[in-house]
Amino acid sequence: MRSRLAARSTRLALAVAAATALAATATPAATADSGSTAARACATNDLTFKITSKTQAGGYLLVTAKAKSGITCYLRGVFPSASFGSAANTELRPVEHSVSDDVVLSGSAAAYAGINPKSTNNENGRLFEKLHLSVTGDEDNFVTLNLPHLVQVDRPLATNWHADPADAVPYS
């Protein structure tokens, strides 16, 4: 019994070592035709953000993200991680129920997400002048952005990141 367990653990150790060696020698998503590598996922500190106010769909905030100089990365087609404050009812919830295409950012290419700060039809809500935002998966590295005006917030919704700002209108 002991020799079978030892043999099994030895095989497992060899398999892990082989997988590690293969991963270390593999090139990251290189294509034979182009000779280039695929972009990596964006981290919050790879990007610059801008928020503008829009009047379409009852009014919303358009967040524009661009890669900093010399960086090429992609944003997953999910909604941004953001909140207007620390209360749970100020955290963004998704408008879209499926994942959109990833958006590759480099140079002047931008990604857009729309935020409807007040999805309720009542007088409830709190006023905010800042948004805490991060890229999904990088919540420890958030940025605090000034809003273009004081915003009433109650159960905010957000679109996924999109390459076209017309796709980032948060119809609820």
Short mmCIF file of N, CA and C in Angstrom, two decimals:
data_model
loop_
_atom_site.label_atom_id
_atom_site.label_comp_id
_atom_site.label_asym_id
_atom_site.label_seq_id
_atom_site.Cartn_x
_atom_site.Cartn_y
_atom_site.Cartn_z
N MET A 1 0.82 -1.18 0.00
CA MET A 1 0.00 0.00 0.00
C MET A 1 0.87 1.26 0.00
N ARG A 2 1.89 1.26 0.86
CA ARG A 2 2.76 2.42 0.95
C ARG A 2 3.48 2.67 -0.37
N SER A 3 3.93 1.64 -1.07
CA SER A 3 4.64 1.83 -2.33
C SER A 3 3.70 2.38 -3.40
N ARG A 4 2.41 1.98 -3.41
CA ARG A 4 1.47 2.54 -4.37
C ARG A 4 1.26 4.03 -4.11
N LEU A 5 1.14 4.43 -2.83
CA LEU A 5 0.98 5.84 -2.51
C LEU A 5 2.22 6.62 -2.89
N ALA A 6 3.38 6.07 -2.63
CA ALA A 6 4.63 6.74 -2.99
C ALA A 6 4.74 6.88 -4.51
N ALA A 7 4.38 5.86 -5.24
CA ALA A 7 4.44 5.93 -6.71
C ALA A 7 3.46 6.96 -7.23
N ARG A 8 2.26 7.03 -6.64
CA ARG A 8 1.26 8.00 -7.07
C ARG A 8 1.73 9.42 -6.80
N SER A 9 2.30 9.67 -5.63
CA SER A 9 2.77 11.02 -5.31
C SER A 9 3.98 11.40 -6.16
N THR A 10 4.81 10.43 -6.51
CA THR A 10 5.95 10.70 -7.40
C THR A 10 5.45 11.07 -8.79
N ARG A 11 4.44 10.33 -9.30
CA ARG A 11 3.87 10.67 -10.61
C ARG A 11 3.25 12.05 -10.60
N LEU A 12 2.56 12.40 -9.52
CA LEU A 12 1.96 13.71 -9.40
C LEU A 12 3.03 14.80 -9.39
N ALA A 13 4.10 14.59 -8.65
CA ALA A 13 5.19 15.57 -8.59
C ALA A 13 5.83 15.74 -9.96
N LEU A 14 6.02 14.64 -10.70
CA LEU A 14 6.58 14.73 -12.04
C LEU A 14 5.64 15.46 -12.98
N ALA A 15 4.35 15.21 -12.87
CA ALA A 15 3.37 15.89 -13.73
C ALA A 15 3.37 17.39 -13.47
N VAL A 16 3.44 17.78 -12.20
CA VAL A 16 3.48 19.20 -11.85
C VAL A 16 4.76 19.84 -12.38
N ALA A 17 5.88 19.16 -12.22
CA ALA A 17 7.16 19.69 -12.73
C ALA A 17 7.13 19.84 -14.24
N ALA A 18 6.56 18.86 -14.93
CA ALA A 18 6.47 18.94 -16.39
C ALA A 18 5.57 20.08 -16.83
N ALA A 19 4.44 20.25 -16.17
CA ALA A 19 3.52 21.34 -16.51
C ALA A 19 4.17 22.69 -16.28
N THR A 20 4.91 22.82 -15.18
CA THR A 20 5.61 24.07 -14.89
C THR A 20 6.66 24.36 -15.94
N ALA A 21 7.40 23.35 -16.34
CA ALA A 21 8.44 23.54 -17.36
C ALA A 21 7.82 23.94 -18.69
N LEU A 22 6.71 23.32 -19.05
CA LEU A 22 6.04 23.68 -20.30
C LEU A 22 5.51 25.10 -20.26
N ALA A 23 4.93 25.50 -19.14
CA ALA A 23 4.40 26.85 -19.01
C ALA A 23 5.51 27.89 -19.09
N ALA A 24 6.65 27.59 -18.54
CA ALA A 24 7.77 28.53 -18.53
C ALA A 24 8.37 28.71 -19.91
N THR A 25 8.30 27.70 -20.77
CA THR A 25 8.90 27.81 -22.10
C THR A 25 7.91 28.24 -23.16
N ALA A 26 6.63 28.27 -22.84
CA ALA A 26 5.63 28.67 -23.84
C ALA A 26 5.69 30.17 -24.05
N THR A 27 5.44 30.61 -25.28
CA THR A 27 5.36 32.04 -25.55
C THR A 27 3.93 32.48 -25.34
N PRO A 28 3.71 33.66 -24.78
CA PRO A 28 2.37 34.09 -24.44
C PRO A 28 1.53 34.43 -25.66
N ALA A 29 0.71 33.53 -26.09
CA ALA A 29 -0.26 33.73 -27.16
C ALA A 29 0.36 34.29 -28.43
N ALA A 30 1.53 33.86 -28.79
CA ALA A 30 2.16 34.34 -30.01
C ALA A 30 1.51 33.70 -31.21
N THR A 31 1.43 34.48 -32.29
CA THR A 31 0.87 33.93 -33.52
C THR A 31 1.99 33.77 -34.53
N ALA A 32 1.98 32.69 -35.25
CA ALA A 32 3.05 32.41 -36.20
C ALA A 32 3.05 33.40 -37.35
N ASP A 33 1.86 33.87 -37.76
CA ASP A 33 1.77 34.77 -38.92
C ASP A 33 2.31 36.16 -38.61
N SER A 34 1.87 36.72 -37.47
CA SER A 34 2.17 38.12 -37.22
C SER A 34 3.46 38.34 -36.45
N GLY A 35 3.89 37.35 -35.70
CA GLY A 35 5.09 37.53 -34.89
C GLY A 35 4.83 38.38 -33.67
N SER A 36 3.57 38.78 -33.42
CA SER A 36 3.26 39.60 -32.25
C SER A 36 2.61 38.76 -31.17
N THR A 37 2.53 39.34 -29.97
CA THR A 37 1.88 38.63 -28.89
C THR A 37 0.55 39.29 -28.58
N ALA A 38 -0.35 38.54 -28.03
CA ALA A 38 -1.66 39.07 -27.67
C ALA A 38 -1.51 40.00 -26.49
N ALA A 39 -2.45 40.92 -26.37
CA ALA A 39 -2.44 41.86 -25.26
C ALA A 39 -2.76 41.14 -23.96
N ARG A 40 -2.30 41.72 -22.86
CA ARG A 40 -2.60 41.17 -21.54
C ARG A 40 -3.81 41.92 -20.99
N ALA A 41 -4.42 41.37 -19.96
CA ALA A 41 -5.56 42.02 -19.33
C ALA A 41 -5.10 43.34 -18.69
N CYS A 42 -5.93 44.37 -18.81
CA CYS A 42 -5.61 45.66 -18.22
C CYS A 42 -5.74 45.61 -16.69
N ALA A 43 -4.86 46.30 -16.04
CA ALA A 43 -4.99 46.57 -14.60
C ALA A 43 -5.45 48.03 -14.48
N THR A 44 -6.02 48.39 -13.37
CA THR A 44 -6.54 49.74 -13.19
C THR A 44 -5.45 50.79 -13.43
N ASN A 45 -4.23 50.54 -12.94
CA ASN A 45 -3.16 51.53 -13.09
C ASN A 45 -2.56 51.58 -14.50
N ASP A 46 -3.03 50.73 -15.42
CA ASP A 46 -2.61 50.79 -16.83
C ASP A 46 -3.41 51.83 -17.60
N LEU A 47 -4.46 52.36 -16.99
CA LEU A 47 -5.45 53.15 -17.72
C LEU A 47 -5.61 54.56 -17.18
N THR A 48 -6.10 55.45 -18.05
CA THR A 48 -6.59 56.76 -17.64
C THR A 48 -8.10 56.75 -17.87
N PHE A 49 -8.83 57.46 -17.02
CA PHE A 49 -10.28 57.47 -17.09
C PHE A 49 -10.80 58.90 -17.18
N LYS A 50 -11.92 59.04 -17.85
CA LYS A 50 -12.60 60.33 -17.96
C LYS A 50 -14.09 60.05 -17.84
N ILE A 51 -14.82 60.90 -17.12
CA ILE A 51 -16.27 60.76 -16.98
C ILE A 51 -16.94 62.00 -17.55
N THR A 52 -17.91 61.77 -18.45
CA THR A 52 -18.70 62.86 -19.01
C THR A 52 -20.17 62.58 -18.78
N SER A 53 -20.94 63.63 -18.73
CA SER A 53 -22.38 63.53 -18.51
C SER A 53 -23.08 63.51 -19.87
N LYS A 54 -24.03 62.60 -20.04
CA LYS A 54 -24.79 62.47 -21.28
C LYS A 54 -26.28 62.61 -20.97
N THR A 55 -27.07 63.10 -21.94
CA THR A 55 -28.49 63.32 -21.71
C THR A 55 -29.37 62.20 -22.26
N GLN A 56 -28.85 61.39 -23.15
CA GLN A 56 -29.62 60.30 -23.74
C GLN A 56 -30.12 59.34 -22.66
N ALA A 57 -31.23 58.67 -22.88
CA ALA A 57 -31.78 57.65 -21.98
C ALA A 57 -32.06 58.19 -20.58
N GLY A 58 -32.47 59.45 -20.49
CA GLY A 58 -32.79 60.03 -19.20
C GLY A 58 -31.59 60.57 -18.45
N GLY A 59 -30.42 60.51 -19.04
CA GLY A 59 -29.19 61.01 -18.43
C GLY A 59 -28.36 59.90 -17.83
N TYR A 60 -27.08 59.91 -18.11
CA TYR A 60 -26.16 58.90 -17.59
C TYR A 60 -24.75 59.44 -17.62
N LEU A 61 -23.84 58.72 -17.01
CA LEU A 61 -22.42 59.06 -17.00
C LEU A 61 -21.70 58.12 -17.95
N LEU A 62 -20.89 58.67 -18.84
CA LEU A 62 -20.09 57.86 -19.76
C LEU A 62 -18.65 57.83 -19.27
N VAL A 63 -18.16 56.64 -18.96
CA VAL A 63 -16.77 56.47 -18.51
C VAL A 63 -15.94 56.05 -19.72
N THR A 64 -14.89 56.79 -19.99
CA THR A 64 -13.98 56.48 -21.09
C THR A 64 -12.65 56.02 -20.49
N ALA A 65 -12.17 54.87 -20.94
CA ALA A 65 -10.88 54.34 -20.47
C ALA A 65 -9.92 54.25 -21.64
N LYS A 66 -8.70 54.70 -21.44
CA LYS A 66 -7.64 54.60 -22.45
C LYS A 66 -6.38 54.07 -21.79
N ALA A 67 -5.60 53.33 -22.56
CA ALA A 67 -4.32 52.82 -22.04
C ALA A 67 -3.31 53.97 -21.95
N LYS A 68 -2.51 53.93 -20.90
CA LYS A 68 -1.43 54.91 -20.77
C LYS A 68 -0.41 54.68 -21.87
N SER A 69 0.39 55.67 -22.13
CA SER A 69 1.39 55.62 -23.19
C SER A 69 2.29 54.39 -23.06
N GLY A 70 2.46 53.67 -24.16
CA GLY A 70 3.34 52.50 -24.20
C GLY A 70 2.70 51.21 -23.72
N ILE A 71 1.44 51.24 -23.33
CA ILE A 71 0.76 50.05 -22.81
C ILE A 71 -0.26 49.55 -23.82
N THR A 72 -0.28 48.25 -24.03
CA THR A 72 -1.32 47.59 -24.81
C THR A 72 -1.92 46.52 -23.91
N CYS A 73 -3.23 46.60 -23.72
CA CYS A 73 -3.91 45.65 -22.86
C CYS A 73 -5.37 45.56 -23.30
N TYR A 74 -6.11 44.66 -22.69
CA TYR A 74 -7.53 44.56 -23.04
C TYR A 74 -8.40 44.60 -21.80
N LEU A 75 -9.58 45.16 -21.98
CA LEU A 75 -10.59 45.16 -20.93
C LEU A 75 -11.60 44.09 -21.27
N ARG A 76 -11.90 43.25 -20.30
CA ARG A 76 -12.92 42.21 -20.50
C ARG A 76 -14.27 42.89 -20.69
N GLY A 77 -15.13 42.26 -21.46
CA GLY A 77 -16.45 42.79 -21.75
C GLY A 77 -17.43 42.60 -20.62
N VAL A 78 -17.07 43.03 -19.44
CA VAL A 78 -17.94 43.00 -18.26
C VAL A 78 -18.03 44.41 -17.71
N PHE A 79 -18.96 44.65 -16.79
CA PHE A 79 -19.12 46.00 -16.26
C PHE A 79 -17.99 46.33 -15.29
N PRO A 80 -17.64 47.62 -15.17
CA PRO A 80 -16.55 48.00 -14.26
C PRO A 80 -16.95 47.80 -12.81
N SER A 81 -15.96 47.60 -11.97
CA SER A 81 -16.17 47.56 -10.53
C SER A 81 -16.14 49.00 -10.04
N ALA A 82 -17.24 49.44 -9.46
CA ALA A 82 -17.27 50.83 -9.02
C ALA A 82 -18.36 51.03 -7.98
N SER A 83 -18.18 52.10 -7.20
CA SER A 83 -19.20 52.52 -6.24
C SER A 83 -19.06 54.01 -6.04
N PHE A 84 -20.12 54.61 -5.59
CA PHE A 84 -20.10 56.04 -5.30
C PHE A 84 -19.72 56.29 -3.85
N GLY A 85 -19.84 55.30 -3.02
CA GLY A 85 -19.48 55.40 -1.62
C GLY A 85 -19.20 54.01 -1.09
N SER A 86 -19.28 53.86 0.21
CA SER A 86 -18.98 52.56 0.79
C SER A 86 -20.23 51.72 1.06
N ALA A 87 -21.40 52.28 0.92
CA ALA A 87 -22.63 51.53 1.17
C ALA A 87 -22.93 50.59 0.01
N ALA A 88 -23.51 49.45 0.31
CA ALA A 88 -23.79 48.44 -0.72
C ALA A 88 -24.71 48.96 -1.81
N ASN A 89 -25.63 49.87 -1.48
CA ASN A 89 -26.56 50.35 -2.50
C ASN A 89 -25.95 51.40 -3.43
N THR A 90 -24.66 51.68 -3.28
CA THR A 90 -23.98 52.58 -4.23
C THR A 90 -23.04 51.83 -5.16
N GLU A 91 -22.96 50.50 -5.03
CA GLU A 91 -22.13 49.69 -5.92
C GLU A 91 -22.86 49.47 -7.24
N LEU A 92 -22.12 49.47 -8.33
CA LEU A 92 -22.73 49.25 -9.64
C LEU A 92 -23.22 47.83 -9.79
N ARG A 93 -24.36 47.70 -10.45
CA ARG A 93 -24.91 46.39 -10.82
C ARG A 93 -24.97 46.36 -12.34
N PRO A 94 -24.92 45.19 -12.95
CA PRO A 94 -24.90 45.12 -14.41
C PRO A 94 -26.26 45.38 -15.05
N VAL A 95 -26.24 46.10 -16.17
CA VAL A 95 -27.42 46.27 -17.01
C VAL A 95 -27.50 45.07 -17.95
N GLU A 96 -26.35 44.67 -18.48
CA GLU A 96 -26.29 43.59 -19.45
C GLU A 96 -26.12 42.26 -18.72
N HIS A 97 -26.74 41.22 -19.27
CA HIS A 97 -26.71 39.92 -18.61
C HIS A 97 -25.79 38.92 -19.29
N SER A 98 -25.00 39.39 -20.23
CA SER A 98 -24.01 38.51 -20.86
C SER A 98 -22.72 39.31 -21.05
N VAL A 99 -21.65 38.60 -21.32
CA VAL A 99 -20.35 39.23 -21.51
C VAL A 99 -20.25 39.76 -22.95
N SER A 100 -19.72 40.96 -23.09
CA SER A 100 -19.49 41.56 -24.40
C SER A 100 -18.09 41.18 -24.89
N ASP A 101 -17.75 41.61 -26.09
CA ASP A 101 -16.40 41.37 -26.61
C ASP A 101 -15.38 42.14 -25.78
N ASP A 102 -14.18 41.58 -25.65
CA ASP A 102 -13.08 42.29 -25.00
C ASP A 102 -12.70 43.49 -25.87
N VAL A 103 -12.19 44.54 -25.24
CA VAL A 103 -11.78 45.75 -25.95
C VAL A 103 -10.27 45.91 -25.77
N VAL A 104 -9.53 45.88 -26.88
CA VAL A 104 -8.07 46.06 -26.83
C VAL A 104 -7.78 47.56 -26.83
N LEU A 105 -6.97 47.97 -25.86
CA LEU A 105 -6.62 49.38 -25.70
C LEU A 105 -5.14 49.60 -25.96
N SER A 106 -4.87 50.55 -26.82
CA SER A 106 -3.51 50.95 -27.14
C SER A 106 -3.61 52.23 -27.95
N GLY A 107 -2.68 53.13 -27.76
CA GLY A 107 -2.72 54.38 -28.52
C GLY A 107 -4.00 55.15 -28.22
N SER A 108 -4.76 55.51 -29.28
CA SER A 108 -5.97 56.31 -29.08
C SER A 108 -7.23 55.47 -28.91
N ALA A 109 -7.12 54.15 -28.97
CA ALA A 109 -8.30 53.29 -28.79
C ALA A 109 -8.85 53.45 -27.38
N ALA A 110 -10.18 53.45 -27.27
CA ALA A 110 -10.82 53.66 -25.98
C ALA A 110 -11.89 52.61 -25.74
N ALA A 111 -12.22 52.42 -24.48
CA ALA A 111 -13.34 51.57 -24.08
C ALA A 111 -14.33 52.46 -23.33
N TYR A 112 -15.61 52.12 -23.44
CA TYR A 112 -16.66 52.95 -22.86
C TYR A 112 -17.61 52.11 -22.02
N ALA A 113 -18.01 52.65 -20.88
CA ALA A 113 -19.04 52.03 -20.05
C ALA A 113 -20.00 53.14 -19.62
N GLY A 114 -21.28 52.83 -19.66
CA GLY A 114 -22.29 53.80 -19.25
C GLY A 114 -22.80 53.48 -17.87
N ILE A 115 -22.99 54.52 -17.05
CA ILE A 115 -23.47 54.34 -15.68
C ILE A 115 -24.75 55.15 -15.49
N ASN A 116 -25.82 54.48 -15.11
CA ASN A 116 -27.05 55.14 -14.71
C ASN A 116 -27.00 55.20 -13.18
N PRO A 117 -26.77 56.37 -12.59
CA PRO A 117 -26.59 56.44 -11.14
C PRO A 117 -27.87 56.22 -10.34
N LYS A 118 -29.03 56.41 -10.97
CA LYS A 118 -30.30 56.28 -10.25
C LYS A 118 -31.27 55.47 -11.10
N SER A 119 -31.40 54.20 -10.77
CA SER A 119 -32.28 53.31 -11.55
C SER A 119 -33.68 53.22 -10.96
N THR A 120 -33.90 53.89 -9.83
CA THR A 120 -35.21 53.84 -9.19
C THR A 120 -36.07 55.02 -9.63
N ASN A 121 -37.37 54.89 -9.51
CA ASN A 121 -38.29 55.95 -9.89
C ASN A 121 -38.94 56.52 -8.63
N ASN A 122 -38.12 57.13 -7.79
CA ASN A 122 -38.60 57.70 -6.54
C ASN A 122 -37.69 58.86 -6.16
N GLU A 123 -37.91 59.41 -4.98
CA GLU A 123 -37.11 60.54 -4.51
C GLU A 123 -35.94 60.09 -3.64
N ASN A 124 -35.74 58.80 -3.49
CA ASN A 124 -34.66 58.27 -2.64
C ASN A 124 -33.30 58.49 -3.28
N GLY A 125 -32.28 58.34 -2.50
CA GLY A 125 -30.92 58.43 -3.01
C GLY A 125 -30.08 59.41 -2.21
N ARG A 126 -28.79 59.34 -2.44
CA ARG A 126 -27.83 60.23 -1.80
C ARG A 126 -27.03 60.93 -2.86
N LEU A 127 -26.54 62.11 -2.54
CA LEU A 127 -25.77 62.90 -3.49
C LEU A 127 -24.29 62.59 -3.35
N PHE A 128 -23.61 62.44 -4.50
CA PHE A 128 -22.17 62.15 -4.53
C PHE A 128 -21.50 63.03 -5.58
N GLU A 129 -20.22 63.29 -5.34
CA GLU A 129 -19.42 64.04 -6.31
C GLU A 129 -18.20 63.27 -6.79
N LYS A 130 -18.04 62.02 -6.31
CA LYS A 130 -16.91 61.19 -6.70
C LYS A 130 -17.36 59.76 -6.97
N LEU A 131 -16.59 59.07 -7.81
CA LEU A 131 -16.82 57.66 -8.12
C LEU A 131 -15.52 56.91 -7.85
N HIS A 132 -15.60 55.78 -7.16
CA HIS A 132 -14.46 54.90 -6.93
C HIS A 132 -14.55 53.79 -7.96
N LEU A 133 -13.55 53.66 -8.83
CA LEU A 133 -13.63 52.75 -9.96
C LEU A 133 -12.37 51.90 -10.08
N SER A 134 -12.56 50.65 -10.49
CA SER A 134 -11.42 49.78 -10.79
C SER A 134 -11.83 48.82 -11.90
N VAL A 135 -10.84 48.20 -12.48
CA VAL A 135 -11.07 47.17 -13.47
C VAL A 135 -11.43 45.90 -12.71
N THR A 136 -12.43 45.19 -13.18
CA THR A 136 -12.86 43.96 -12.52
C THR A 136 -11.67 43.03 -12.35
N GLY A 137 -11.50 42.52 -11.15
CA GLY A 137 -10.37 41.65 -10.84
C GLY A 137 -9.20 42.42 -10.23
N ASP A 138 -9.27 43.76 -10.24
CA ASP A 138 -8.19 44.59 -9.70
C ASP A 138 -8.77 45.58 -8.68
N GLU A 139 -9.71 45.12 -7.87
CA GLU A 139 -10.43 45.98 -6.94
C GLU A 139 -9.55 46.62 -5.88
N ASP A 140 -8.39 46.04 -5.59
CA ASP A 140 -7.49 46.63 -4.59
C ASP A 140 -6.85 47.92 -5.10
N ASN A 141 -6.80 48.10 -6.41
CA ASN A 141 -6.15 49.27 -7.01
C ASN A 141 -7.19 50.16 -7.67
N PHE A 142 -8.07 50.77 -6.89
CA PHE A 142 -9.10 51.62 -7.46
C PHE A 142 -8.59 53.04 -7.60
N VAL A 143 -9.29 53.81 -8.44
CA VAL A 143 -9.02 55.24 -8.57
C VAL A 143 -10.29 55.97 -8.15
N THR A 144 -10.12 57.17 -7.64
CA THR A 144 -11.27 58.00 -7.28
C THR A 144 -11.35 59.12 -8.30
N LEU A 145 -12.50 59.20 -8.96
CA LEU A 145 -12.70 60.16 -10.04
C LEU A 145 -13.74 61.19 -9.65
N ASN A 146 -13.50 62.44 -10.03
CA ASN A 146 -14.49 63.49 -9.83
C ASN A 146 -15.59 63.34 -10.87
N LEU A 147 -16.82 63.49 -10.44
CA LEU A 147 -17.95 63.46 -11.36
C LEU A 147 -18.12 64.85 -11.98
N PRO A 148 -18.71 64.93 -13.19
CA PRO A 148 -18.86 66.24 -13.83
C PRO A 148 -19.84 67.17 -13.09
N HIS A 149 -20.69 66.60 -12.22
CA HIS A 149 -21.63 67.37 -11.41
C HIS A 149 -22.08 66.49 -10.24
N LEU A 150 -22.75 67.09 -9.29
CA LEU A 150 -23.30 66.35 -8.16
C LEU A 150 -24.36 65.39 -8.69
N VAL A 151 -24.30 64.11 -8.25
CA VAL A 151 -25.17 63.08 -8.79
C VAL A 151 -25.97 62.42 -7.68
N GLN A 152 -27.29 62.28 -7.90
CA GLN A 152 -28.12 61.54 -6.96
C GLN A 152 -28.00 60.06 -7.31
N VAL A 153 -27.70 59.23 -6.30
CA VAL A 153 -27.42 57.82 -6.52
C VAL A 153 -28.39 56.95 -5.73
N ASP A 154 -29.02 56.01 -6.43
CA ASP A 154 -29.87 55.01 -5.80
C ASP A 154 -29.91 53.80 -6.72
N ARG A 155 -29.29 52.72 -6.28
CA ARG A 155 -29.22 51.46 -7.03
C ARG A 155 -28.67 51.67 -8.45
N PRO A 156 -27.41 52.11 -8.57
CA PRO A 156 -26.82 52.42 -9.87
C PRO A 156 -26.59 51.17 -10.73
N LEU A 157 -26.70 51.37 -12.04
CA LEU A 157 -26.49 50.31 -13.03
C LEU A 157 -25.38 50.71 -13.99
N ALA A 158 -24.70 49.72 -14.57
CA ALA A 158 -23.64 50.01 -15.54
C ALA A 158 -23.67 49.01 -16.68
N THR A 159 -23.25 49.49 -17.84
CA THR A 159 -23.08 48.61 -18.99
C THR A 159 -21.71 47.94 -18.90
N ASN A 160 -21.50 46.99 -19.76
CA ASN A 160 -20.17 46.39 -19.92
C ASN A 160 -19.28 47.40 -20.62
N TRP A 161 -17.99 47.10 -20.67
CA TRP A 161 -17.05 47.90 -21.48
C TRP A 161 -17.32 47.59 -22.94
N HIS A 162 -17.33 48.63 -23.78
CA HIS A 162 -17.58 48.48 -25.22
C HIS A 162 -16.57 49.33 -25.99
N ALA A 163 -16.33 48.97 -27.24
CA ALA A 163 -15.44 49.74 -28.10
C ALA A 163 -16.16 50.94 -28.71
N ASP A 164 -17.49 50.89 -28.77
CA ASP A 164 -18.30 51.94 -29.36
C ASP A 164 -19.12 52.61 -28.26
N PRO A 165 -19.01 53.93 -28.11
CA PRO A 165 -19.77 54.60 -27.04
C PRO A 165 -21.29 54.44 -27.20
N ALA A 166 -21.76 54.26 -28.41
CA ALA A 166 -23.21 54.07 -28.64
C ALA A 166 -23.72 52.78 -28.00
N ASP A 167 -22.84 51.81 -27.80
CA ASP A 167 -23.22 50.55 -27.14
C ASP A 167 -23.22 50.66 -25.62
N ALA A 168 -22.74 51.78 -25.09
CA ALA A 168 -22.59 51.95 -23.65
C ALA A 168 -23.70 52.80 -23.04
N VAL A 169 -24.84 52.91 -23.73
CA VAL A 169 -25.97 53.65 -23.18
C VAL A 169 -26.74 52.71 -22.25
N PRO A 170 -26.85 53.04 -20.97
CA PRO A 170 -27.47 52.11 -20.00
C PRO A 170 -28.99 52.19 -19.97
N TYR A 171 -29.62 51.55 -20.93
CA TYR A 171 -31.09 51.44 -20.90
C TYR A 171 -31.43 50.43 -19.82
N SER A 172 -32.31 50.77 -18.92
CA SER A 172 -32.63 49.82 -17.85
C SER A 172 -34.04 49.29 -17.96
#
